[in-house]
Short mmCIF file of C-alpha atoms in Angstrom, two decimals:
data_model
loop_
_atom_site.label_atom_id
_atom_site.label_comp_id
_atom_site.label_asym_id
_atom_site.label_seq_id
_atom_site.Cartn_x
_atom_site.Cartn_y
_atom_site.Cartn_z
CA MET A 1 -66.26 -61.76 -67.06
CA LEU A 2 -64.34 -60.75 -63.97
CA ILE A 3 -61.59 -63.18 -62.89
CA GLY A 4 -60.31 -62.87 -59.33
CA HIS A 5 -57.72 -64.43 -57.06
CA PHE A 6 -58.28 -65.53 -53.48
CA THR A 7 -56.48 -67.20 -50.61
CA GLU A 8 -57.45 -67.44 -46.93
CA GLN A 9 -53.88 -66.40 -46.08
CA PRO A 10 -53.43 -69.34 -43.71
CA TRP A 11 -50.94 -69.61 -40.90
CA GLN A 12 -48.02 -71.85 -41.91
CA ASP A 13 -45.42 -72.94 -39.37
CA ASP A 14 -44.15 -76.49 -39.35
CA THR A 15 -42.74 -76.06 -35.84
CA SER A 16 -46.18 -75.30 -34.35
CA GLY A 17 -47.56 -78.83 -34.67
CA LEU A 18 -50.73 -77.44 -36.29
CA MET A 19 -50.03 -78.29 -39.93
CA GLY A 20 -52.00 -81.28 -41.19
CA THR A 21 -53.75 -81.93 -37.89
CA GLN A 22 -57.50 -82.12 -37.32
CA SER A 23 -57.67 -79.49 -34.61
CA THR A 24 -60.78 -78.02 -33.02
CA ASP A 25 -61.57 -74.48 -34.11
CA LEU A 26 -61.40 -71.80 -31.40
CA SER A 27 -59.43 -74.15 -29.15
CA ILE A 28 -55.88 -73.18 -30.21
CA SER A 29 -54.00 -70.82 -27.90
CA ASN A 30 -52.13 -67.92 -29.49
CA GLU A 31 -49.06 -69.02 -27.52
CA TYR A 32 -48.23 -70.93 -30.73
CA TYR A 33 -48.11 -67.68 -32.70
CA ASN A 34 -44.64 -66.57 -33.78
CA PRO A 35 -44.65 -62.89 -34.86
CA SER A 36 -41.49 -63.39 -36.93
CA VAL A 37 -43.26 -66.06 -38.97
CA GLY A 38 -46.33 -63.83 -39.14
CA ALA A 39 -44.30 -60.92 -40.50
CA SER A 40 -42.91 -63.12 -43.27
CA LEU A 41 -46.31 -64.53 -44.18
CA TYR A 42 -48.09 -61.17 -44.29
CA ASN A 43 -45.49 -59.83 -46.70
CA ARG A 44 -45.52 -63.03 -48.74
CA TYR A 45 -49.28 -62.85 -49.28
CA LEU A 46 -49.06 -59.19 -50.29
CA ASP A 47 -46.32 -60.03 -52.81
CA GLU A 48 -48.51 -62.77 -54.26
CA LYS A 49 -51.44 -60.37 -54.65
CA VAL A 50 -49.25 -57.89 -56.50
CA TYR A 51 -48.01 -60.65 -58.81
CA ALA A 52 -51.59 -61.84 -59.38
CA GLU A 53 -52.42 -58.37 -60.69
CA GLU A 54 -49.34 -58.44 -62.92
CA MET A 55 -50.47 -61.78 -64.33
CA GLY A 56 -53.80 -60.35 -65.40
CA PHE A 57 -56.27 -61.06 -62.61
CA ASP A 58 -59.06 -58.48 -62.64
CA ALA A 59 -59.68 -58.61 -58.91
CA LEU A 60 -58.06 -59.46 -55.59
CA MET A 61 -60.54 -60.90 -53.11
CA LEU A 62 -59.97 -60.44 -49.38
CA ASN A 63 -61.85 -61.77 -46.37
CA GLU A 64 -61.44 -61.94 -42.62
CA HIS A 65 -61.94 -64.42 -39.80
CA HIS A 66 -61.17 -63.97 -36.15
CA SER A 67 -59.21 -65.77 -33.42
CA THR A 68 -58.16 -68.60 -35.73
CA PRO A 69 -54.99 -69.64 -37.60
CA PHE A 70 -56.66 -70.64 -40.87
CA CYS A 71 -57.08 -66.97 -41.84
CA MET A 72 -54.36 -64.54 -40.76
CA GLN A 73 -56.34 -61.53 -41.93
CA GLY A 74 -58.35 -60.56 -38.88
CA VAL A 75 -58.73 -56.99 -40.17
CA THR A 76 -59.43 -57.12 -43.87
CA ASN A 77 -59.41 -53.33 -44.21
CA VAL A 78 -55.70 -53.26 -43.35
CA GLY A 79 -54.83 -55.57 -46.24
CA ALA A 80 -57.18 -53.68 -48.54
CA SER A 81 -55.60 -50.37 -47.56
CA ILE A 82 -52.12 -51.62 -48.42
CA LEU A 83 -53.26 -53.09 -51.74
CA ALA A 84 -55.04 -49.85 -52.57
CA ARG A 85 -51.64 -48.16 -52.67
CA ILE A 86 -49.35 -50.86 -54.07
CA THR A 87 -51.58 -52.15 -56.90
CA ASN A 88 -52.80 -50.24 -59.93
CA LYS A 89 -55.63 -51.91 -61.84
CA ALA A 90 -57.22 -54.80 -60.00
CA LYS A 91 -60.49 -54.39 -58.16
CA ILE A 92 -60.07 -54.78 -54.40
CA ILE A 93 -63.00 -56.93 -53.38
CA ILE A 94 -63.59 -57.22 -49.64
CA LEU A 95 -65.87 -60.20 -48.88
CA GLY A 96 -66.37 -58.97 -46.40
CA ASN A 97 -66.57 -56.79 -43.35
CA VAL A 98 -68.54 -58.51 -40.56
CA LEU A 99 -71.14 -55.83 -39.89
CA PRO A 100 -72.78 -57.20 -36.71
CA ILE A 101 -69.52 -57.05 -34.73
CA TRP A 102 -69.02 -53.36 -35.52
CA ASP A 103 -70.23 -51.20 -32.62
CA ASP A 104 -69.26 -48.09 -34.60
CA PRO A 105 -70.25 -48.40 -38.30
CA LEU A 106 -69.43 -44.70 -38.81
CA TRP A 107 -65.78 -45.60 -38.34
CA LEU A 108 -66.20 -48.37 -40.92
CA ALA A 109 -67.79 -45.92 -43.39
CA GLU A 110 -64.74 -43.67 -43.05
CA GLN A 111 -62.26 -46.52 -43.48
CA LEU A 112 -63.90 -47.84 -46.63
CA ALA A 113 -64.22 -44.36 -48.11
CA MET A 114 -60.48 -43.84 -47.60
CA ILE A 115 -59.68 -47.19 -49.28
CA ASP A 116 -61.88 -46.24 -52.22
CA MET A 117 -60.10 -42.91 -52.65
CA ILE A 118 -56.57 -44.28 -52.22
CA SER A 119 -57.31 -46.98 -54.81
CA HIS A 120 -58.84 -44.40 -57.18
CA GLY A 121 -62.22 -46.09 -57.10
CA ARG A 122 -61.29 -49.77 -57.21
CA LEU A 123 -63.03 -50.88 -54.02
CA VAL A 124 -65.88 -53.40 -53.97
CA SER A 125 -67.28 -53.41 -50.45
CA GLY A 126 -68.77 -56.74 -49.43
CA PHE A 127 -70.61 -57.27 -46.18
CA VAL A 128 -71.20 -60.46 -44.20
CA ARG A 129 -73.10 -61.44 -41.07
CA GLY A 130 -70.23 -63.61 -39.85
CA GLY A 131 -70.47 -66.98 -38.18
CA GLY A 132 -70.62 -68.05 -34.59
CA ARG A 133 -66.86 -67.66 -34.35
CA GLU A 134 -67.06 -63.91 -34.92
CA SER A 135 -70.01 -63.36 -32.57
CA TYR A 136 -68.36 -65.46 -29.86
CA SER A 137 -64.89 -63.94 -30.06
CA HIS A 138 -66.17 -60.34 -30.29
CA ASN A 139 -68.94 -60.65 -27.72
CA SER A 140 -71.64 -59.75 -30.26
CA PRO A 141 -75.20 -60.86 -29.42
CA PRO A 142 -76.09 -63.63 -31.89
CA HIS A 143 -79.85 -63.15 -31.62
CA PHE A 144 -79.44 -59.60 -32.96
CA ASN A 145 -76.99 -60.64 -35.70
CA ARG A 146 -79.30 -60.08 -38.66
CA GLU A 147 -80.84 -56.93 -37.19
CA ARG A 148 -77.42 -55.39 -36.58
CA PHE A 149 -76.28 -56.43 -40.07
CA GLU A 150 -79.22 -54.76 -41.79
CA GLU A 151 -79.17 -51.61 -39.68
CA ALA A 152 -75.41 -51.17 -40.10
CA HIS A 153 -75.85 -51.64 -43.86
CA ASP A 154 -78.56 -48.97 -44.01
CA PHE A 155 -76.47 -46.60 -41.93
CA LEU A 156 -73.41 -47.06 -44.18
CA ILE A 157 -75.40 -46.32 -47.32
CA LYS A 158 -76.77 -43.13 -45.80
CA ALA A 159 -73.35 -42.08 -44.47
CA TRP A 160 -71.91 -42.43 -47.97
CA THR A 161 -74.74 -40.75 -49.86
CA THR A 162 -76.40 -38.14 -47.61
CA PRO A 163 -74.51 -34.92 -46.78
CA GLY A 164 -74.25 -34.24 -43.08
CA PRO A 165 -74.61 -33.42 -40.38
CA TRP A 166 -77.59 -35.55 -39.37
CA ARG A 167 -78.69 -37.78 -36.50
CA TRP A 168 -79.24 -41.53 -36.49
CA GLU A 169 -81.54 -43.10 -33.94
CA GLY A 170 -81.93 -46.78 -34.71
CA LYS A 171 -82.48 -49.84 -32.59
CA HIS A 172 -78.83 -50.83 -32.28
CA TYR A 173 -76.91 -47.69 -33.33
CA HIS A 174 -77.29 -44.11 -32.12
CA TYR A 175 -75.40 -41.02 -33.32
CA ARG A 176 -75.94 -37.40 -32.41
CA TYR A 177 -73.69 -36.18 -35.20
CA VAL A 178 -72.98 -37.95 -38.50
CA ASN A 179 -70.79 -35.95 -40.86
CA PRO A 180 -67.88 -38.12 -42.16
CA TRP A 181 -65.37 -35.92 -43.93
CA ALA A 182 -64.04 -38.85 -45.97
CA ARG A 183 -66.54 -39.85 -48.66
CA PRO A 184 -66.13 -42.51 -51.38
CA LEU A 185 -64.77 -41.65 -54.81
CA GLN A 186 -67.28 -43.93 -56.54
CA LYS A 187 -70.80 -42.58 -56.80
CA PRO A 188 -73.23 -43.04 -55.26
CA HIS A 189 -70.99 -45.45 -53.30
CA PRO A 190 -68.65 -48.40 -53.92
CA PRO A 191 -70.33 -51.50 -55.38
CA ILE A 192 -71.68 -53.83 -52.72
CA TRP A 193 -71.40 -57.61 -53.15
CA ILE A 194 -72.66 -60.19 -50.68
CA PRO A 195 -70.97 -63.57 -50.14
CA SER A 196 -72.89 -66.54 -48.75
CA THR A 197 -72.80 -70.26 -48.16
CA VAL A 198 -75.99 -71.56 -46.57
CA SER A 199 -78.31 -68.70 -45.62
CA VAL A 200 -81.52 -68.61 -47.64
CA GLU A 201 -82.40 -65.31 -45.98
CA THR A 202 -79.11 -63.80 -47.16
CA VAL A 203 -79.66 -65.04 -50.73
CA LYS A 204 -83.15 -63.49 -50.80
CA TRP A 205 -82.06 -60.24 -49.12
CA THR A 206 -79.20 -59.88 -51.62
CA ALA A 207 -81.56 -60.44 -54.56
CA GLU A 208 -84.04 -57.92 -53.17
CA LYS A 209 -81.29 -55.29 -53.00
CA GLY A 210 -79.98 -56.16 -56.47
CA TYR A 211 -76.50 -56.81 -55.13
CA PRO A 212 -74.30 -59.48 -56.76
CA LEU A 213 -74.23 -62.76 -54.82
CA VAL A 214 -70.98 -64.70 -54.37
CA LEU A 215 -71.23 -68.39 -53.47
CA LEU A 216 -68.20 -69.64 -51.57
CA ALA A 217 -66.88 -73.08 -52.49
CA THR A 218 -70.27 -74.80 -52.38
CA ARG A 219 -70.85 -77.86 -54.56
CA LEU A 220 -72.11 -77.30 -58.07
CA GLU A 221 -75.69 -78.56 -57.78
CA PRO A 222 -76.65 -76.62 -54.63
CA THR A 223 -74.83 -73.59 -56.01
CA LYS A 224 -76.98 -73.70 -59.11
CA GLU A 225 -80.08 -74.02 -56.92
CA ALA A 226 -78.98 -70.99 -54.88
CA PHE A 227 -78.42 -68.96 -58.04
CA GLN A 228 -81.90 -69.90 -59.24
CA LEU A 229 -83.36 -68.86 -55.90
CA TYR A 230 -81.60 -65.53 -56.33
CA HIS A 231 -82.92 -65.05 -59.88
CA ASP A 232 -86.48 -65.96 -58.86
CA THR A 233 -86.39 -63.56 -55.91
CA ALA A 234 -84.84 -60.76 -57.97
CA ALA A 235 -87.67 -61.11 -60.52
CA GLU A 236 -90.21 -60.70 -57.72
CA PHE A 237 -88.65 -57.32 -56.93
CA GLY A 238 -88.42 -56.19 -60.53
CA HIS A 239 -84.70 -56.75 -61.06
CA LYS A 240 -83.41 -58.23 -64.32
CA SER A 241 -80.80 -60.60 -62.99
CA ASP A 242 -78.41 -62.68 -65.07
CA THR A 243 -74.75 -63.60 -65.10
CA GLN A 244 -73.78 -60.16 -63.75
CA ASN A 245 -75.60 -60.95 -60.51
CA VAL A 246 -73.89 -64.21 -59.56
CA ALA A 247 -70.28 -65.13 -58.81
CA TYR A 248 -68.53 -68.30 -57.73
CA LEU A 249 -65.39 -69.08 -55.73
CA TRP A 250 -63.76 -72.49 -55.86
CA LYS A 251 -60.38 -74.18 -55.56
CA VAL A 252 -58.29 -74.01 -58.75
CA HIS A 253 -54.54 -74.61 -59.04
CA VAL A 254 -52.43 -74.95 -62.16
CA ASP A 255 -48.93 -76.38 -62.41
CA GLU A 256 -46.27 -77.45 -64.88
CA THR A 257 -46.99 -81.20 -64.91
CA GLU A 258 -49.91 -83.38 -63.90
CA GLU A 259 -47.80 -85.03 -61.23
CA LYS A 260 -46.78 -81.71 -59.73
CA ALA A 261 -50.35 -80.43 -59.91
CA GLU A 262 -51.70 -83.39 -57.95
CA GLU A 263 -48.89 -83.15 -55.40
CA VAL A 264 -49.60 -79.46 -54.78
CA GLY A 265 -53.37 -79.82 -55.08
CA ARG A 266 -53.34 -82.25 -52.17
CA LYS A 267 -51.81 -79.49 -50.05
CA TYR A 268 -55.24 -77.87 -49.85
CA LEU A 269 -55.95 -80.62 -47.31
CA SER A 270 -52.71 -80.55 -45.31
CA GLY A 271 -52.46 -77.08 -43.79
CA VAL A 272 -53.99 -75.86 -40.54
CA SER A 273 -57.58 -77.01 -40.13
CA ASN A 274 -60.16 -74.76 -41.76
CA PRO A 275 -63.92 -75.37 -41.28
CA PHE A 276 -64.51 -73.87 -44.72
CA LEU A 277 -61.89 -75.95 -46.54
CA SER A 278 -63.47 -79.28 -47.40
CA GLY A 279 -61.27 -82.22 -46.50
CA ASN A 280 -59.43 -80.39 -43.76
CA GLU A 281 -62.28 -78.98 -41.70
CA GLY A 282 -61.02 -80.22 -38.36
CA GLN A 283 -63.68 -80.06 -35.69
CA VAL A 284 -65.82 -77.29 -34.28
CA ASN A 285 -67.67 -76.73 -31.05
CA PRO A 286 -71.35 -76.94 -32.12
CA ALA A 287 -72.37 -74.71 -29.22
CA ILE A 288 -70.23 -71.92 -30.68
CA MET A 289 -70.97 -72.40 -34.36
CA ASN A 290 -74.72 -72.72 -33.73
CA LEU A 291 -75.29 -69.90 -31.27
CA PRO A 292 -78.94 -69.37 -30.23
CA GLY A 293 -80.78 -67.06 -32.58
CA HIS A 294 -77.92 -66.66 -35.04
CA THR A 295 -79.28 -68.80 -37.87
CA SER A 296 -82.92 -69.42 -38.71
CA ARG A 297 -84.47 -72.87 -38.70
CA THR A 298 -85.15 -72.54 -42.42
CA SER A 299 -81.50 -72.01 -43.18
CA ARG A 300 -80.47 -74.83 -40.87
CA ARG A 301 -82.70 -77.24 -42.77
CA LEU A 302 -81.44 -75.95 -46.10
CA SER A 303 -77.80 -76.21 -45.08
CA ALA A 304 -78.31 -79.78 -43.97
CA THR A 305 -79.85 -80.86 -47.27
CA ALA A 306 -78.56 -78.66 -50.04
CA PHE A 307 -75.94 -75.96 -49.63
CA GLY A 308 -72.31 -76.91 -49.26
CA PRO A 309 -70.72 -80.26 -48.53
CA ALA A 310 -72.60 -82.45 -46.07
CA GLY A 311 -71.25 -81.90 -42.60
CA ARG A 312 -69.83 -78.54 -43.60
CA PHE A 313 -69.56 -77.40 -40.00
CA GLY A 314 -68.32 -80.68 -38.57
CA THR A 315 -65.58 -83.19 -39.22
CA ASN A 316 -65.95 -84.25 -42.81
CA ARG A 317 -62.56 -84.95 -44.40
CA ARG A 318 -63.70 -85.50 -47.96
CA PRO A 319 -60.72 -87.05 -49.74
CA TYR A 320 -58.91 -85.24 -52.51
CA GLU A 321 -60.09 -87.75 -55.10
CA ASP A 322 -63.76 -87.09 -54.34
CA GLN A 323 -63.30 -83.35 -54.57
CA ALA A 324 -61.38 -83.63 -57.84
CA ALA A 325 -64.16 -85.82 -59.24
CA ASP A 326 -66.95 -83.33 -58.49
CA TYR A 327 -64.96 -80.20 -59.48
CA SER A 328 -64.62 -78.92 -55.90
CA ILE A 329 -60.88 -78.94 -56.60
CA ILE A 330 -59.49 -78.42 -60.09
CA SER A 331 -55.75 -78.97 -60.25
CA GLY A 332 -53.72 -79.80 -63.33
CA THR A 333 -51.83 -78.35 -66.24
CA PRO A 334 -53.42 -75.60 -68.32
CA LYS A 335 -54.42 -78.18 -70.90
CA THR A 336 -56.31 -80.37 -68.44
CA ILE A 337 -57.91 -77.75 -66.20
CA LEU A 338 -59.44 -75.60 -68.94
CA PRO A 339 -62.12 -78.14 -69.96
CA LYS A 340 -63.05 -78.52 -66.29
CA ILE A 341 -63.30 -74.77 -65.77
CA ARG A 342 -65.49 -74.60 -68.86
CA HIS A 343 -67.78 -77.24 -67.39
CA VAL A 344 -68.25 -75.11 -64.25
CA LEU A 345 -68.91 -71.99 -66.32
CA GLU A 346 -71.47 -73.74 -68.51
CA TYR A 347 -73.26 -75.32 -65.57
CA LEU A 348 -73.42 -72.31 -63.24
CA ARG A 349 -73.16 -69.35 -65.66
CA PRO A 350 -71.44 -66.93 -63.26
CA GLY A 351 -70.35 -63.53 -64.52
CA SER A 352 -67.48 -63.42 -62.03
CA VAL A 353 -65.22 -66.20 -60.77
CA PHE A 354 -62.55 -66.39 -58.10
CA PHE A 355 -59.81 -69.01 -58.16
CA TRP A 356 -58.99 -70.10 -54.59
CA ASP A 357 -55.28 -70.94 -54.71
CA GLY A 358 -52.12 -70.81 -52.62
CA ASP A 359 -53.86 -72.20 -49.55
CA GLY A 360 -53.45 -75.04 -47.06
CA ALA A 361 -49.80 -76.05 -47.04
CA MET A 362 -48.94 -74.57 -50.45
CA SER A 363 -45.63 -72.73 -50.51
CA HIS A 364 -44.82 -69.35 -51.99
CA ASP A 365 -43.16 -71.10 -54.95
CA ASP A 366 -46.25 -73.24 -55.48
CA GLN A 367 -48.42 -70.13 -55.65
CA MET A 368 -46.09 -68.14 -57.88
CA ARG A 369 -45.84 -70.98 -60.43
CA SER A 370 -49.61 -71.23 -60.53
CA LEU A 371 -50.06 -67.47 -60.91
CA ARG A 372 -47.54 -67.38 -63.76
CA LEU A 373 -49.30 -70.17 -65.65
CA MET A 374 -52.67 -68.57 -64.93
CA GLY A 375 -51.49 -65.39 -66.59
CA GLN A 376 -49.80 -67.05 -69.51
CA GLU A 377 -52.40 -69.63 -70.47
CA VAL A 378 -55.45 -69.94 -68.23
CA ILE A 379 -56.83 -66.41 -67.87
CA PRO A 380 -56.72 -65.61 -71.63
CA ALA A 381 -58.50 -68.88 -72.40
CA VAL A 382 -61.15 -68.32 -69.72
CA ARG A 383 -61.83 -64.85 -71.13
CA GLU A 384 -62.50 -66.40 -74.53
CA MET A 385 -64.84 -68.94 -72.96
CA ALA A 386 -66.71 -66.16 -71.20
CA LYS A 387 -67.15 -64.22 -74.44
CA GLU A 388 -68.49 -67.29 -76.19
CA LEU A 389 -70.86 -68.11 -73.32
CA GLU A 390 -71.88 -64.45 -72.89
CA LEU A 391 -70.92 -64.31 -69.23
CA TYR A 392 -70.86 -60.68 -68.15
CA SER A 393 -69.68 -59.22 -64.85
CA PRO A 394 -71.34 -56.39 -62.86
CA PHE A 395 -68.79 -54.05 -64.45
CA GLU A 396 -70.14 -54.89 -67.89
CA ARG A 397 -73.87 -55.08 -67.17
CA ASP A 398 -75.74 -53.26 -64.45
CA PRO A 399 -76.78 -55.80 -61.78
CA LYS A 400 -80.11 -54.06 -61.16
CA THR A 401 -81.25 -53.13 -64.66
CA GLY A 402 -79.38 -55.62 -66.83
CA GLU A 403 -78.35 -52.79 -69.14
CA PHE A 404 -74.89 -52.82 -70.67
CA ILE A 405 -72.65 -50.29 -68.96
CA ASN A 406 -70.82 -49.10 -72.06
CA ASP A 407 -71.33 -49.20 -75.81
CA ALA A 408 -68.22 -51.28 -76.43
CA VAL A 409 -69.56 -54.22 -74.42
CA GLU A 410 -72.96 -53.93 -76.07
CA GLU A 411 -71.41 -54.00 -79.52
CA GLU A 412 -69.28 -56.99 -78.55
CA ALA A 413 -72.33 -58.83 -77.21
CA ALA A 414 -74.19 -58.20 -80.44
CA THR A 415 -71.39 -59.74 -82.52
CA PRO A 416 -72.24 -63.38 -83.24
CA VAL A 417 -69.70 -66.02 -82.27
CA PRO A 418 -68.36 -67.65 -85.49
CA ALA A 419 -69.58 -71.20 -85.96
CA ASP A 420 -67.09 -74.02 -86.17
CA ASP A 421 -66.30 -75.16 -89.72
#
């Protein structure tokens, strides 16, 4: 199993009047932005990532959103570049670059190749279509969103794997000369993972390609249904999918006492509004989040009935108690959260998990305590669970063939788990 750490890297400034309010996304002027606070927060989040690696996390997940305070990382490749140099072991998992807003994917191919080399081959390059926010704020045509995503993806793969120079004449991208001098260290290219929430087309496309699918903080039952859709589609294309093909992100915090854990766990809901953070979604402009042609009718129907919390893209405000009851938030001491984590692992059977922590209004101290306890007690226990449940990551089993990647893992898998006396 791969165990990763994630935070949205939210804006936190008590003087801004944005903390704990139900604001409308894409309606907040950047006049509230204080670069001095931003400088402190950027360095804080980098320090926390470094400590997460020290505490034994296998991976550091990064994402990006645009023109909004709930995610300070508008350029995920900058954060990944820094981590490539200041960390040593952890995979740097970008989930992901928003391909449709890139007018020059050759530049992106060069950036990612450099990150892969600087990190000595630790990059996992995830790609996303992005939401209405990204299309709106970067003037990207929503009706061509999927076309641009798929063409940019195909171009990147060729740029990484086919020696130049060559021409590219597509529908949306045109190059007379493609010959990037920087090429990835990993061969044939860095692993590609695809995150998703509600797009049935994305789930099927990901399964067709044999890429690992990462579900982002969706409820357990629809997540399981999405994983099954992935497995069924993968089988249609001849891929042997299993735990190595599916990953899950959800909110997990650990603290020293139950009282402290509940106090800090409630802070998920009291930071700046985040449409993706259940209980503190704020409000969105439906005309922006549902741009014409961006999302298919099939996915709209599916999102309304199955994937994610009801009202995911509107004001929802699910209380903390409801989220704790259905495992959307797990917060407690190591002793109390481990059985709950095991329940999620048994129900979903993901080969990779990401603990979403240090978010909302959580302080640096809150995050560092949790990371310390994760390393001391939670991560070792979760590894043992994964061995018992035979949950393998894409770095242990090939996501396209299902074959074990090295003899050591195969031998370990063949060793029976001792029965209880």
